[in-house]
PDB file of C-alpha atoms in Angstrom:
ATOM      1  CA  UNK K   1      49.534  27.724 -12.812  1.00 82.00           C
ATOM      2  CA  UNK K   2      47.365  24.586 -12.749  1.00 82.00           C
ATOM      3  CA  UNK K   3      48.920  21.265 -11.791  1.00 84.00           C
ATOM      4  CA  UNK K   4      48.010  19.756 -15.144  1.00 86.00           C
ATOM      5  CA  UNK K   5      46.587  20.910 -18.460  1.00 88.00           C
ATOM      6  CA  UNK K   6      44.420  18.761 -20.705  1.00 85.00           C
ATOM      7  CA  UNK K   7      43.126  18.889 -24.251  1.00 85.00           C
ATOM      8  CA  UNK K   8      41.992  16.806 -27.167  1.00 83.00           C
ATOM      9  CA  UNK K   9      44.865  15.145 -29.060  1.00 85.00           C
ATOM     10  CA  UNK K  10      46.458  17.171 -31.834  1.00 86.00           C
ATOM     11  CA  UNK K  11      49.668  18.937 -32.801  1.00 88.00           C
ATOM     12  CA  UNK K  12      47.916  22.299 -32.328  1.00 86.00           C
ATOM     13  CA  UNK K  13      48.032  21.637 -28.570  1.00 89.00           C
ATOM     14  CA  UNK K  14      51.726  20.746 -28.357  1.00 90.00           C
ATOM     15  CA  UNK K  15      52.654  24.322 -27.531  1.00 89.00           C
ATOM     16  CA  UNK K  16      50.610  24.490 -24.331  1.00 90.00           C
ATOM     17  CA  UNK K  17      51.727  20.967 -23.362  1.00 91.00           C
ATOM     18  CA  UNK K  18      55.405  21.850 -23.827  1.00 93.00           C
ATOM     19  CA  UNK K  19      55.243  25.218 -22.087  1.00 92.00           C
ATOM     20  CA  UNK K  20      53.267  23.913 -19.125  1.00 91.00           C
ATOM     21  CA  UNK K  21      55.526  20.889 -18.722  1.00 92.00           C
ATOM     22  CA  UNK K  22      58.683  22.989 -18.794  1.00 92.00           C
ATOM     23  CA  UNK K  23      57.328  25.452 -16.234  1.00 92.00           C
ATOM     24  CA  UNK K  24      56.208  22.691 -13.887  1.00 90.00           C
ATOM     25  CA  UNK K  25      59.512  20.870 -14.110  1.00 91.00           C
ATOM     26  CA  UNK K  26      61.362  24.101 -13.326  1.00 91.00           C
ATOM     27  CA  UNK K  27      59.511  24.299 -10.002  1.00 89.00           C
ATOM     28  CA  UNK K  28      59.440  20.583  -9.217  1.00 88.00           C
ATOM     29  CA  UNK K  29      62.484  18.636 -10.497  1.00 87.00           C
ATOM     30  CA  UNK K  30      60.789  15.380  -9.407  1.00 86.00           C
ATOM     31  CA  UNK K  31      58.505  15.776 -12.428  1.00 87.00           C
ATOM     32  CA  UNK K  32      61.370  15.497 -14.908  1.00 90.00           C
ATOM     33  CA  UNK K  33      60.569  12.983 -17.621  1.00 90.00           C
ATOM     34  CA  UNK K  34      56.792  13.241 -17.250  1.00 89.00           C
ATOM     35  CA  UNK K  35      54.564  15.321 -19.511  1.00 89.00           C
ATOM     36  CA  UNK K  36      52.356  17.568 -17.350  1.00 89.00           C
ATOM     37  CA  UNK K  37      49.499  17.398 -19.824  1.00 90.00           C
ATOM     38  CA  UNK K  38      46.737  14.868 -20.353  1.00 86.00           C
ATOM     39  CA  UNK K  39      45.472  13.884 -23.783  1.00 86.00           C
ATOM     40  CA  UNK K  40      41.747  13.229 -23.527  1.00 80.00           C
ATOM     41  CA  UNK K  41      41.512  10.187 -25.767  1.00 72.00           C
ATOM     42  CA  UNK K  42      38.520   8.146 -24.664  1.00 64.00           C
ATOM     43  CA  UNK K  43      37.660  10.308 -21.650  1.00 59.00           C
ATOM     44  CA  UNK K  44      35.874  13.534 -22.406  1.00 65.00           C
ATOM     45  CA  UNK K  45      37.390  16.914 -21.574  1.00 66.00           C
ATOM     46  CA  UNK K  46      34.459  17.251 -19.187  1.00 71.00           C
ATOM     47  CA  UNK K  47      34.894  20.496 -17.246  1.00 73.00           C
ATOM     48  CA  UNK K  48      35.687  22.749 -20.242  1.00 75.00           C
ATOM     49  CA  UNK K  49      32.912  21.117 -22.259  1.00 77.00           C
ATOM     50  CA  UNK K  50      30.373  21.761 -19.492  1.00 80.00           C
ATOM     51  CA  UNK K  51      31.406  25.409 -19.338  1.00 81.00           C
ATOM     52  CA  UNK K  52      31.286  25.670 -23.129  1.00 81.00           C
ATOM     53  CA  UNK K  53      27.799  24.141 -23.253  1.00 84.00           C
ATOM     54  CA  UNK K  54      26.553  26.736 -20.741  1.00 84.00           C
ATOM     55  CA  UNK K  55      27.898  29.661 -22.767  1.00 86.00           C
ATOM     56  CA  UNK K  56      25.379  29.353 -25.659  1.00 85.00           C
ATOM     57  CA  UNK K  57      22.488  29.376 -23.184  1.00 85.00           C
ATOM     58  CA  UNK K  58      23.671  32.192 -20.940  1.00 84.00           C
ATOM     59  CA  UNK K  59      25.771  34.528 -23.054  1.00 84.00           C
ATOM     60  CA  UNK K  60      25.300  33.901 -26.766  1.00 85.00           C
ATOM     61  CA  UNK K  61      21.604  34.607 -27.592  1.00 86.00           C
ATOM     62  CA  UNK K  62      21.655  38.412 -27.309  1.00 86.00           C
ATOM     63  CA  UNK K  63      24.881  38.688 -29.268  1.00 91.00           C
ATOM     64  CA  UNK K  64      23.656  36.363 -32.006  1.00 91.00           C
ATOM     65  CA  UNK K  65      20.630  38.607 -32.468  1.00 91.00           C
ATOM     66  CA  UNK K  66      22.871  41.664 -32.722  1.00 93.00           C
ATOM     67  CA  UNK K  67      25.182  40.004 -35.260  1.00 94.00           C
ATOM     68  CA  UNK K  68      22.229  38.772 -37.331  1.00 94.00           C
ATOM     69  CA  UNK K  69      21.055  42.381 -37.615  1.00 94.00           C
ATOM     70  CA  UNK K  70      24.015  43.202 -39.844  1.00 94.00           C
ATOM     71  CA  UNK K  71      23.416  40.250 -42.148  1.00 94.00           C
ATOM     72  CA  UNK K  72      19.662  40.793 -42.393  1.00 95.00           C
ATOM     73  CA  UNK K  73      20.131  44.473 -43.252  1.00 95.00           C
ATOM     74  CA  UNK K  74      22.750  43.748 -45.904  1.00 95.00           C
ATOM     75  CA  UNK K  75      25.539  45.475 -43.991  1.00 96.00           C
ATOM     76  CA  UNK K  76      27.779  42.416 -43.873  1.00 95.00           C
ATOM     77  CA  UNK K  77      28.669  40.020 -46.669  1.00 94.00           C
ATOM     78  CA  UNK K  78      31.142  37.227 -45.897  1.00 91.00           C
ATOM     79  CA  UNK K  79      32.233  37.289 -49.561  1.00 91.00           C
ATOM     80  CA  UNK K  80      33.253  40.947 -49.297  1.00 90.00           C
ATOM     81  CA  UNK K  81      36.902  40.961 -48.173  1.00 88.00           C
ATOM     82  CA  UNK K  82      36.882  44.555 -46.937  1.00 90.00           C
ATOM     83  CA  UNK K  83      33.714  44.042 -44.897  1.00 93.00           C
ATOM     84  CA  UNK K  84      35.141  40.880 -43.348  1.00 93.00           C
ATOM     85  CA  UNK K  85      38.341  42.681 -42.335  1.00 93.00           C
ATOM     86  CA  UNK K  86      36.494  45.633 -40.787  1.00 95.00           C
ATOM     87  CA  UNK K  87      34.135  43.264 -38.997  1.00 96.00           C
ATOM     88  CA  UNK K  88      37.054  41.384 -37.433  1.00 95.00           C
ATOM     89  CA  UNK K  89      38.798  44.592 -36.426  1.00 96.00           C
ATOM     90  CA  UNK K  90      35.727  45.995 -34.627  1.00 96.00           C
ATOM     91  CA  UNK K  91      33.708  43.059 -33.354  1.00 96.00           C
ATOM     92  CA  UNK K  92      36.346  40.618 -32.070  1.00 96.00           C
ATOM     93  CA  UNK K  93      37.934  42.976 -29.478  1.00 95.00           C
ATOM     94  CA  UNK K  94      34.494  44.176 -28.355  1.00 95.00           C
ATOM     95  CA  UNK K  95      33.154  40.626 -27.956  1.00 94.00           C
ATOM     96  CA  UNK K  96      36.299  39.696 -26.035  1.00 94.00           C
ATOM     97  CA  UNK K  97      35.602  42.523 -23.584  1.00 93.00           C
ATOM     98  CA  UNK K  98      32.051  41.225 -23.146  1.00 93.00           C
ATOM     99  CA  UNK K  99      33.319  37.677 -22.589  1.00 93.00           C
ATOM    100  CA  UNK K 100      35.758  38.950 -19.962  1.00 94.00           C
ATOM    101  CA  UNK K 101      32.871  40.587 -18.130  1.00 93.00           C
ATOM    102  CA  UNK K 102      30.819  37.394 -18.362  1.00 91.00           C
ATOM    103  CA  UNK K 103      33.734  35.421 -16.919  1.00 91.00           C
ATOM    104  CA  UNK K 104      34.068  37.902 -14.073  1.00 93.00           C
ATOM    105  CA  UNK K 105      30.337  37.612 -13.344  1.00 91.00           C
ATOM    106  CA  UNK K 106      30.416  33.794 -13.243  1.00 90.00           C
ATOM    107  CA  UNK K 107      33.563  33.640 -11.125  1.00 92.00           C
ATOM    108  CA  UNK K 108      32.084  35.999  -8.544  1.00 94.00           C
ATOM    109  CA  UNK K 109      28.656  34.374  -8.326  1.00 90.00           C
ATOM    110  CA  UNK K 110      27.703  31.818  -5.689  1.00 88.00           C
ATOM    111  CA  UNK K 111      26.561  28.629  -7.376  1.00 82.00           C
ATOM    112  CA  UNK K 112      23.452  26.707  -6.412  1.00 80.00           C
ATOM    113  CA  UNK K 113      24.276  24.086  -3.751  1.00 76.00           C
ATOM    114  CA  UNK K 114      24.661  20.562  -5.098  1.00 75.00           C
ATOM    115  CA  UNK K 115      24.834  17.783  -2.506  1.00 75.00           C
ATOM    116  CA  UNK K 116      26.246  15.403  -5.133  1.00 75.00           C
ATOM    117  CA  UNK K 117      29.244  17.653  -5.705  1.00 72.00           C
ATOM    118  CA  UNK K 118      32.428  16.730  -3.853  1.00 73.00           C
ATOM    119  CA  UNK K 119      34.283  19.917  -4.749  1.00 77.00           C
ATOM    120  CA  UNK K 120      34.065  22.984  -2.484  1.00 82.00           C
ATOM    121  CA  UNK K 121      30.850  25.037  -2.530  1.00 83.00           C
ATOM    122  CA  UNK K 122      31.047  28.812  -2.728  1.00 87.00           C
ATOM    123  CA  UNK K 123      32.048  31.751  -4.898  1.00 91.00           C
ATOM    124  CA  UNK K 124      34.751  30.438  -7.288  1.00 91.00           C
ATOM    125  CA  UNK K 125      37.119  33.368  -6.823  1.00 93.00           C
ATOM    126  CA  UNK K 126      36.891  33.114  -3.025  1.00 92.00           C
ATOM    127  CA  UNK K 127      37.616  29.386  -3.183  1.00 90.00           C
ATOM    128  CA  UNK K 128      40.590  30.078  -5.438  1.00 90.00           C
ATOM    129  CA  UNK K 129      42.039  32.714  -3.118  1.00 90.00           C
ATOM    130  CA  UNK K 130      41.393  30.878   0.176  1.00 89.00           C
ATOM    131  CA  UNK K 131      40.743  27.166  -0.425  1.00 88.00           C
ATOM    132  CA  UNK K 132      41.478  26.299   3.225  1.00 85.00           C
ATOM    133  CA  UNK K 133      38.476  28.354   4.326  1.00 86.00           C
ATOM    134  CA  UNK K 134      36.275  26.040   2.253  1.00 85.00           C
ATOM    135  CA  UNK K 135      37.691  22.764   3.494  1.00 83.00           C
ATOM    136  CA  UNK K 136      40.016  22.284   0.519  1.00 84.00           C
ATOM    137  CA  UNK K 137      43.765  21.908   0.119  1.00 84.00           C
ATOM    138  CA  UNK K 138      45.854  24.469  -1.720  1.00 84.00           C
ATOM    139  CA  UNK K 139      47.935  22.987  -4.533  1.00 83.00           C
ATOM    140  CA  UNK K 140      48.527  26.234  -6.452  1.00 84.00           C
ATOM    141  CA  UNK K 141      51.991  26.739  -7.889  1.00 84.00           C
ATOM    142  CA  UNK K 142      53.029  30.403  -8.001  1.00 87.00           C
ATOM    143  CA  UNK K 143      55.163  31.178 -11.042  1.00 91.00           C
ATOM    144  CA  UNK K 144      57.559  34.093 -11.466  1.00 93.00           C
ATOM    145  CA  UNK K 145      56.940  36.382 -14.405  1.00 94.00           C
ATOM    146  CA  UNK K 146      60.544  35.994 -15.592  1.00 95.00           C
ATOM    147  CA  UNK K 147      60.027  32.242 -15.962  1.00 94.00           C
ATOM    148  CA  UNK K 148      56.793  32.771 -17.903  1.00 93.00           C
ATOM    149  CA  UNK K 149      58.605  35.198 -20.211  1.00 92.00           C
ATOM    150  CA  UNK K 150      61.411  32.696 -20.745  1.00 93.00           C
ATOM    151  CA  UNK K 151      59.060  29.877 -21.747  1.00 92.00           C
ATOM    152  CA  UNK K 152      57.031  32.234 -23.933  1.00 90.00           C
ATOM    153  CA  UNK K 153      60.157  33.176 -25.869  1.00 89.00           C
ATOM    154  CA  UNK K 154      60.850  29.490 -26.506  1.00 88.00           C
ATOM    155  CA  UNK K 155      57.410  28.515 -27.775  1.00 86.00           C
ATOM    156  CA  UNK K 156      55.644  31.660 -28.950  1.00 85.00           C
ATOM    157  CA  UNK K 157      56.534  33.818 -31.925  1.00 83.00           C
ATOM    158  CA  UNK K 158      54.876  37.187 -31.220  1.00 84.00           C
ATOM    159  CA  UNK K 159      55.195  38.155 -34.883  1.00 84.00           C
ATOM    160  CA  UNK K 160      53.213  35.157 -36.134  1.00 83.00           C
ATOM    161  CA  UNK K 161      50.190  36.210 -38.266  1.00 83.00           C
ATOM    162  CA  UNK K 162      47.882  34.168 -36.025  1.00 83.00           C
ATOM    163  CA  UNK K 163      48.094  37.004 -33.480  1.00 87.00           C
ATOM    164  CA  UNK K 164      46.864  39.613 -35.984  1.00 89.00           C
ATOM    165  CA  UNK K 165      43.144  40.366 -36.270  1.00 90.00           C
ATOM    166  CA  UNK K 166      43.761  41.535 -39.820  1.00 90.00           C
ATOM    167  CA  UNK K 167      46.927  41.777 -41.947  1.00 87.00           C
ATOM    168  CA  UNK K 168      49.197  44.449 -40.496  1.00 84.00           C
ATOM    169  CA  UNK K 169      49.160  46.752 -43.501  1.00 82.00           C
ATOM    170  CA  UNK K 170      45.367  46.849 -43.387  1.00 88.00           C
ATOM    171  CA  UNK K 171      45.354  47.175 -39.602  1.00 90.00           C
ATOM    172  CA  UNK K 172      47.351  50.399 -39.811  1.00 88.00           C
ATOM    173  CA  UNK K 173      44.997  51.728 -42.478  1.00 89.00           C
ATOM    174  CA  UNK K 174      41.840  50.888 -40.481  1.00 92.00           C
ATOM    175  CA  UNK K 175      43.393  52.410 -37.365  1.00 93.00           C
ATOM    176  CA  UNK K 176      44.018  55.634 -39.273  1.00 92.00           C
ATOM    177  CA  UNK K 177      40.413  55.763 -40.494  1.00 93.00           C
ATOM    178  CA  UNK K 178      39.182  55.055 -36.961  1.00 95.00           C
ATOM    179  CA  UNK K 179      41.258  57.999 -35.731  1.00 95.00           C
ATOM    180  CA  UNK K 180      39.691  60.172 -38.452  1.00 94.00           C
ATOM    181  CA  UNK K 181      36.234  59.230 -37.117  1.00 95.00           C
ATOM    182  CA  UNK K 182      37.245  60.532 -33.679  1.00 95.00           C
ATOM    183  CA  UNK K 183      37.807  57.124 -32.046  1.00 95.00           C
ATOM    184  CA  UNK K 184      34.113  56.450 -31.320  1.00 95.00           C
ATOM    185  CA  UNK K 185      33.339  54.211 -28.344  1.00 93.00           C
ATOM    186  CA  UNK K 186      32.198  50.688 -29.207  1.00 94.00           C
ATOM    187  CA  UNK K 187      28.978  49.616 -27.471  1.00 92.00           C
ATOM    188  CA  UNK K 188      26.098  47.320 -28.395  1.00 91.00           C
ATOM    189  CA  UNK K 189      24.177  50.383 -29.608  1.00 92.00           C
ATOM    190  CA  UNK K 190      27.047  51.829 -31.649  1.00 95.00           C
ATOM    191  CA  UNK K 191      28.980  48.821 -32.942  1.00 96.00           C
ATOM    192  CA  UNK K 192      27.189  48.525 -36.302  1.00 97.00           C
ATOM    193  CA  UNK K 193      27.176  52.309 -36.757  1.00 96.00           C
ATOM    194  CA  UNK K 194      30.953  52.454 -36.273  1.00 96.00           C
ATOM    195  CA  UNK K 195      31.344  49.527 -38.650  1.00 97.00           C
ATOM    196  CA  UNK K 196      29.285  51.246 -41.352  1.00 97.00           C
ATOM    197  CA  UNK K 197      31.043  54.586 -40.861  1.00 96.00           C
ATOM    198  CA  UNK K 198      34.434  52.896 -41.193  1.00 95.00           C
ATOM    199  CA  UNK K 199      33.339  50.986 -44.266  1.00 94.00           C
ATOM    200  CA  UNK K 200      31.987  54.149 -45.907  1.00 94.00           C
ATOM    201  CA  UNK K 201      35.156  56.090 -45.143  1.00 93.00           C
ATOM    202  CA  UNK K 202      37.442  53.341 -46.411  1.00 90.00           C
ATOM    203  CA  UNK K 203      35.424  52.840 -49.598  1.00 87.00           C
ATOM    204  CA  UNK K 204      35.971  56.497 -50.470  1.00 86.00           C
ATOM    205  CA  UNK K 205      39.725  56.234 -49.931  1.00 81.00           C
ATOM    206  CA  UNK K 206      41.929  55.885 -52.982  1.00 71.00           C
ATOM    207  CA  UNK K 207      44.268  53.629 -50.966  1.00 72.00           C
ATOM    208  CA  UNK K 208      41.744  50.825 -50.509  1.00 72.00           C
ATOM    209  CA  UNK K 209      42.243  48.978 -53.824  1.00 64.00           C
ATOM    210  CA  UNK K 210      45.995  48.676 -53.254  1.00 70.00           C
ATOM    211  CA  UNK K 211      45.584  47.624 -49.608  1.00 68.00           C
ATOM    212  CA  UNK K 212      42.961  44.982 -50.404  1.00 70.00           C
ATOM    213  CA  UNK K 213      45.021  43.599 -53.288  1.00 66.00           C
ATOM    214  CA  UNK K 214      47.977  43.203 -50.920  1.00 64.00           C
ATOM    215  CA  UNK K 215      46.011  41.003 -48.541  1.00 66.00           C
ATOM    216  CA  UNK K 216      47.387  37.493 -48.246  1.00 55.00           C
ATOM    217  CA  UNK K 217      46.788  34.685 -45.856  1.00 48.00           C
ATOM    218  CA  UNK K 218      50.152  35.353 -44.243  1.00 51.00           C
ATOM    219  CA  UNK K 219      50.545  31.772 -43.018  1.00 51.00           C
ATOM    220  CA  UNK K 220      53.127  29.382 -44.367  1.00 55.00           C
ATOM    221  CA  UNK K 221      51.409  26.228 -45.679  1.00 51.00           C
ATOM    222  CA  UNK K 222      54.734  24.391 -45.326  1.00 55.00           C
ATOM    223  CA  UNK K 223      55.286  25.511 -41.736  1.00 66.00           C
ATOM    224  CA  UNK K 224      56.297  22.542 -39.617  1.00 74.00           C
ATOM    225  CA  UNK K 225      54.117  21.819 -36.582  1.00 77.00           C
ATOM    226  CA  UNK K 226      55.734  22.313 -33.192  1.00 81.00           C
ATOM    227  CA  UNK K 227      57.182  18.996 -31.982  1.00 88.00           C
ATOM    228  CA  UNK K 228      56.250  17.574 -28.605  1.00 88.00           C
ATOM    229  CA  UNK K 229      58.951  17.485 -25.927  1.00 89.00           C
ATOM    230  CA  UNK K 230      61.021  14.339 -26.309  1.00 89.00           C
ATOM    231  CA  UNK K 231      61.574  11.600 -23.733  1.00 88.00           C
ATOM    232  CA  UNK K 232      58.499  12.472 -21.697  1.00 88.00           C
ATOM    233  CA  UNK K 233      56.203   9.800 -20.290  1.00 85.00           C
ATOM    234  CA  UNK K 234      52.476  10.321 -19.917  1.00 83.00           C
ATOM    235  CA  UNK K 235      51.116  11.148 -16.488  1.00 79.00           C
ATOM    236  CA  UNK K 236      50.151   8.194 -14.327  1.00 76.00           C
ATOM    237  CA  UNK K 237      46.570   7.081 -14.874  1.00 71.00           C
ATOM    238  CA  UNK K 238      44.632   4.695 -12.690  1.00 63.00           C
ATOM    239  CA  UNK K 239      41.018   3.653 -13.059  1.00 66.00           C
ATOM    240  CA  UNK K 240      39.245   1.959 -10.164  1.00 65.00           C
ATOM    241  CA  UNK K 241      37.149  -1.156 -10.607  1.00 66.00           C
ATOM    242  CA  UNK K 242      34.003   0.957 -10.207  1.00 67.00           C
ATOM    243  CA  UNK K 243      35.003   3.083 -13.212  1.00 66.00           C
ATOM    244  CA  UNK K 244      36.129   6.092 -11.182  1.00 67.00           C
ATOM    245  CA  UNK K 245      39.388   7.669 -12.292  1.00 66.00           C
ATOM    246  CA  UNK K 246      41.619  10.600 -11.343  1.00 66.00           C
ATOM    247  CA  UNK K 247      42.706  12.985 -14.078  1.00 68.00           C
ATOM    248  CA  UNK K 248      44.487  15.649 -12.014  1.00 72.00           C
ATOM    249  CA  UNK K 249      48.175  16.300 -11.515  1.00 72.00           C
ATOM    250  CA  UNK K 250      48.641  15.940  -7.740  1.00 76.00           C
ATOM    251  CA  UNK K 251      51.789  13.953  -6.944  1.00 72.00           C
ATOM    252  CA  UNK K 252      52.515  13.238 -10.592  1.00 70.00           C
ATOM    253  CA  UNK K 253      48.994  12.024 -11.304  1.00 70.00           C
ATOM    254  CA  UNK K 254      48.829   9.681  -8.313  1.00 72.00           C
ATOM    255  CA  UNK K 255      46.292  11.814  -6.456  1.00 73.00           C
ATOM    256  CA  UNK K 256      46.042  12.498  -2.725  1.00 75.00           C
ATOM    257  CA  UNK K 257      48.354  10.671  -0.352  1.00 76.00           C
ATOM    258  CA  UNK K 258      48.016   9.904   3.371  1.00 81.00           C
ATOM    259  CA  UNK K 259      49.310  13.306   4.470  1.00 80.00           C
ATOM    260  CA  UNK K 260      46.799  15.077   2.215  1.00 74.00           C
ATOM    261  CA  UNK K 261      43.935  13.055   3.676  1.00 74.00           C
ATOM    262  CA  UNK K 262      45.174  13.917   7.162  1.00 75.00           C
ATOM    263  CA  UNK K 263      45.072  17.633   6.316  1.00 77.00           C
ATOM    264  CA  UNK K 264      41.559  17.239   4.926  1.00 75.00           C
ATOM    265  CA  UNK K 265      40.463  15.555   8.127  1.00 76.00           C
ATOM    266  CA  UNK K 266      41.828  18.484  10.110  1.00 75.00           C
ATOM    267  CA  UNK K 267      39.985  20.928   7.886  1.00 71.00           C
ATOM    268  CA  UNK K 268      36.781  18.910   8.235  1.00 71.00           C
ATOM    269  CA  UNK K 269      36.974  19.338  11.994  1.00 68.00           C
ATOM    270  CA  UNK K 270      36.668  23.068  11.434  1.00 66.00           C
ATOM    271  CA  UNK K 271      33.272  22.216   9.922  1.00 56.00           C
ATOM    272  CA  UNK K 272      32.114  25.380   8.147  1.00 53.00           C
ATOM    273  CA  UNK K 273      33.862  27.866   5.810  1.00 52.00           C
ATOM    274  CA  UNK K 274      34.995  31.121   7.363  1.00 54.00           C
ATOM    275  CA  UNK K 275      31.927  33.217   8.167  1.00 50.00           C
ATOM    276  CA  UNK K 276      33.683  36.352   6.946  1.00 55.00           C
ATOM    277  CA  UNK K 277      33.835  34.817   3.439  1.00 55.00           C
ATOM    278  CA  UNK K 278      30.137  34.072   3.164  1.00 54.00           C
ATOM    279  CA  UNK K 279      28.120  36.619   1.151  1.00 56.00           C
ATOM    280  CA  UNK K 280      25.944  39.049   3.073  1.00 57.00           C
ATOM    281  CA  UNK K 281      23.814  39.939   0.053  1.00 55.00           C
ATOM    282  CA  UNK K 282      21.010  37.645  -1.200  1.00 52.00           C
ATOM    283  CA  UNK K 283      22.384  34.560  -2.943  1.00 47.00           C
ATOM    284  CA  UNK K 284      22.349  34.591  -6.732  1.00 50.00           C
ATOM    285  CA  UNK K 285      21.932  31.041  -7.942  1.00 48.00           C
ATOM    286  CA  UNK K 286      24.470  30.470 -10.675  1.00 48.00           C
ATOM    287  CA  UNK K 287      22.385  27.849 -12.473  1.00 48.00           C
ATOM    288  CA  UNK K 288      19.802  30.518 -13.270  1.00 43.00           C
ATOM    289  CA  UNK K 289      22.397  33.047 -14.347  1.00 48.00           C
ATOM    290  CA  UNK K 290      21.577  34.523 -17.730  1.00 46.00           C
ATOM    291  CA  UNK K 291      23.257  37.600 -19.176  1.00 46.00           C
ATOM    292  CA  UNK K 292      20.172  39.474 -20.303  1.00 47.00           C
ATOM    293  CA  UNK K 293      21.798  42.795 -21.093  1.00 51.00           C
ATOM    294  CA  UNK K 294      25.041  44.050 -22.535  1.00 53.00           C
ATOM    295  CA  UNK K 295      27.742  45.291 -20.206  1.00 55.00           C
ATOM    296  CA  UNK K 296      27.594  48.826 -21.550  1.00 54.00           C
ATOM    297  CA  UNK K 297      23.914  48.967 -20.573  1.00 52.00           C
ATOM    298  CA  UNK K 298      24.793  48.026 -17.010  1.00 48.00           C
ATOM    299  CA  UNK K 299      27.869  50.159 -16.479  1.00 51.00           C
ATOM    300  CA  UNK K 300      27.938  53.262 -18.605  1.00 47.00           C
ATOM    301  CA  UNK K 301      30.989  54.734 -16.925  1.00 45.00           C
ATOM    302  CA  UNK K 302      33.282  52.039 -18.315  1.00 49.00           C
ATOM    303  CA  UNK K 303      33.979  52.026 -22.032  1.00 46.00           C
ATOM    304  CA  UNK K 304      36.710  50.562 -24.195  1.00 45.00           C
ATOM    305  CA  UNK K 305      38.498  52.504 -26.891  1.00 49.00           C
ATOM    306  CA  UNK K 306      40.371  50.720 -29.667  1.00 55.00           C
TER     307      UNK K 306
END
């Protein structure tokens, strides 16, 4: 797990703050009484926002064009409840698969060298697995699955409607219709066809009126927000006179100490990253990375069934 999580202020983020704090304190009792989460008040949540700003340029355009096709052809109407439900059921899992592939591509691509960057240079996944080979210290905290399960039970209700793509009664009905269609594979070429076939089949079913009438929001408007852990101080924050500041979680927010700097000096003496970790293929510059095609066009032997 990361040393610290961060987010914009808001009760919707209390769950991740609580869970992360509890896990960290289980593995480091010295952190008791300190929230292991930073609220980004005046400072921007920079790293996630940079990544988010890159997504519309590198990933989104082709998918926007595909989604617009349904609207322009009159296949999708946001005021049609049944169409909205079928759209969610088909498109969200497929787009998540595509996003997972995009993430895998970015994390395994060597970024363009930047001499102004103080962080390690290299393939992100290689740096994550072997930071010492890139002149960096390893502060990863390995968490046992049993502890993750314990914290999840405290803060996550698996039956909450927020985890449902569509109301459960409708989900079972759509799943049955999908089975009747022969469980067609979802690809960029077939996604709208499957959507239309499902919509046609469901429209002809006598069960649809009753199922659609039973649809409700499923959320409790009076549901109390999750409270933040009590008696927890904010992480230490120090801003230098030159405006530089540290927002990480090393040593309770204090940053590197003398022993850490000594280890970095020793790593610096090794000079270069391990030669066996450097790519042998031509370098792909990450800044120019654009996902021009869909994953199912690149790898036809891997498909996802719902």
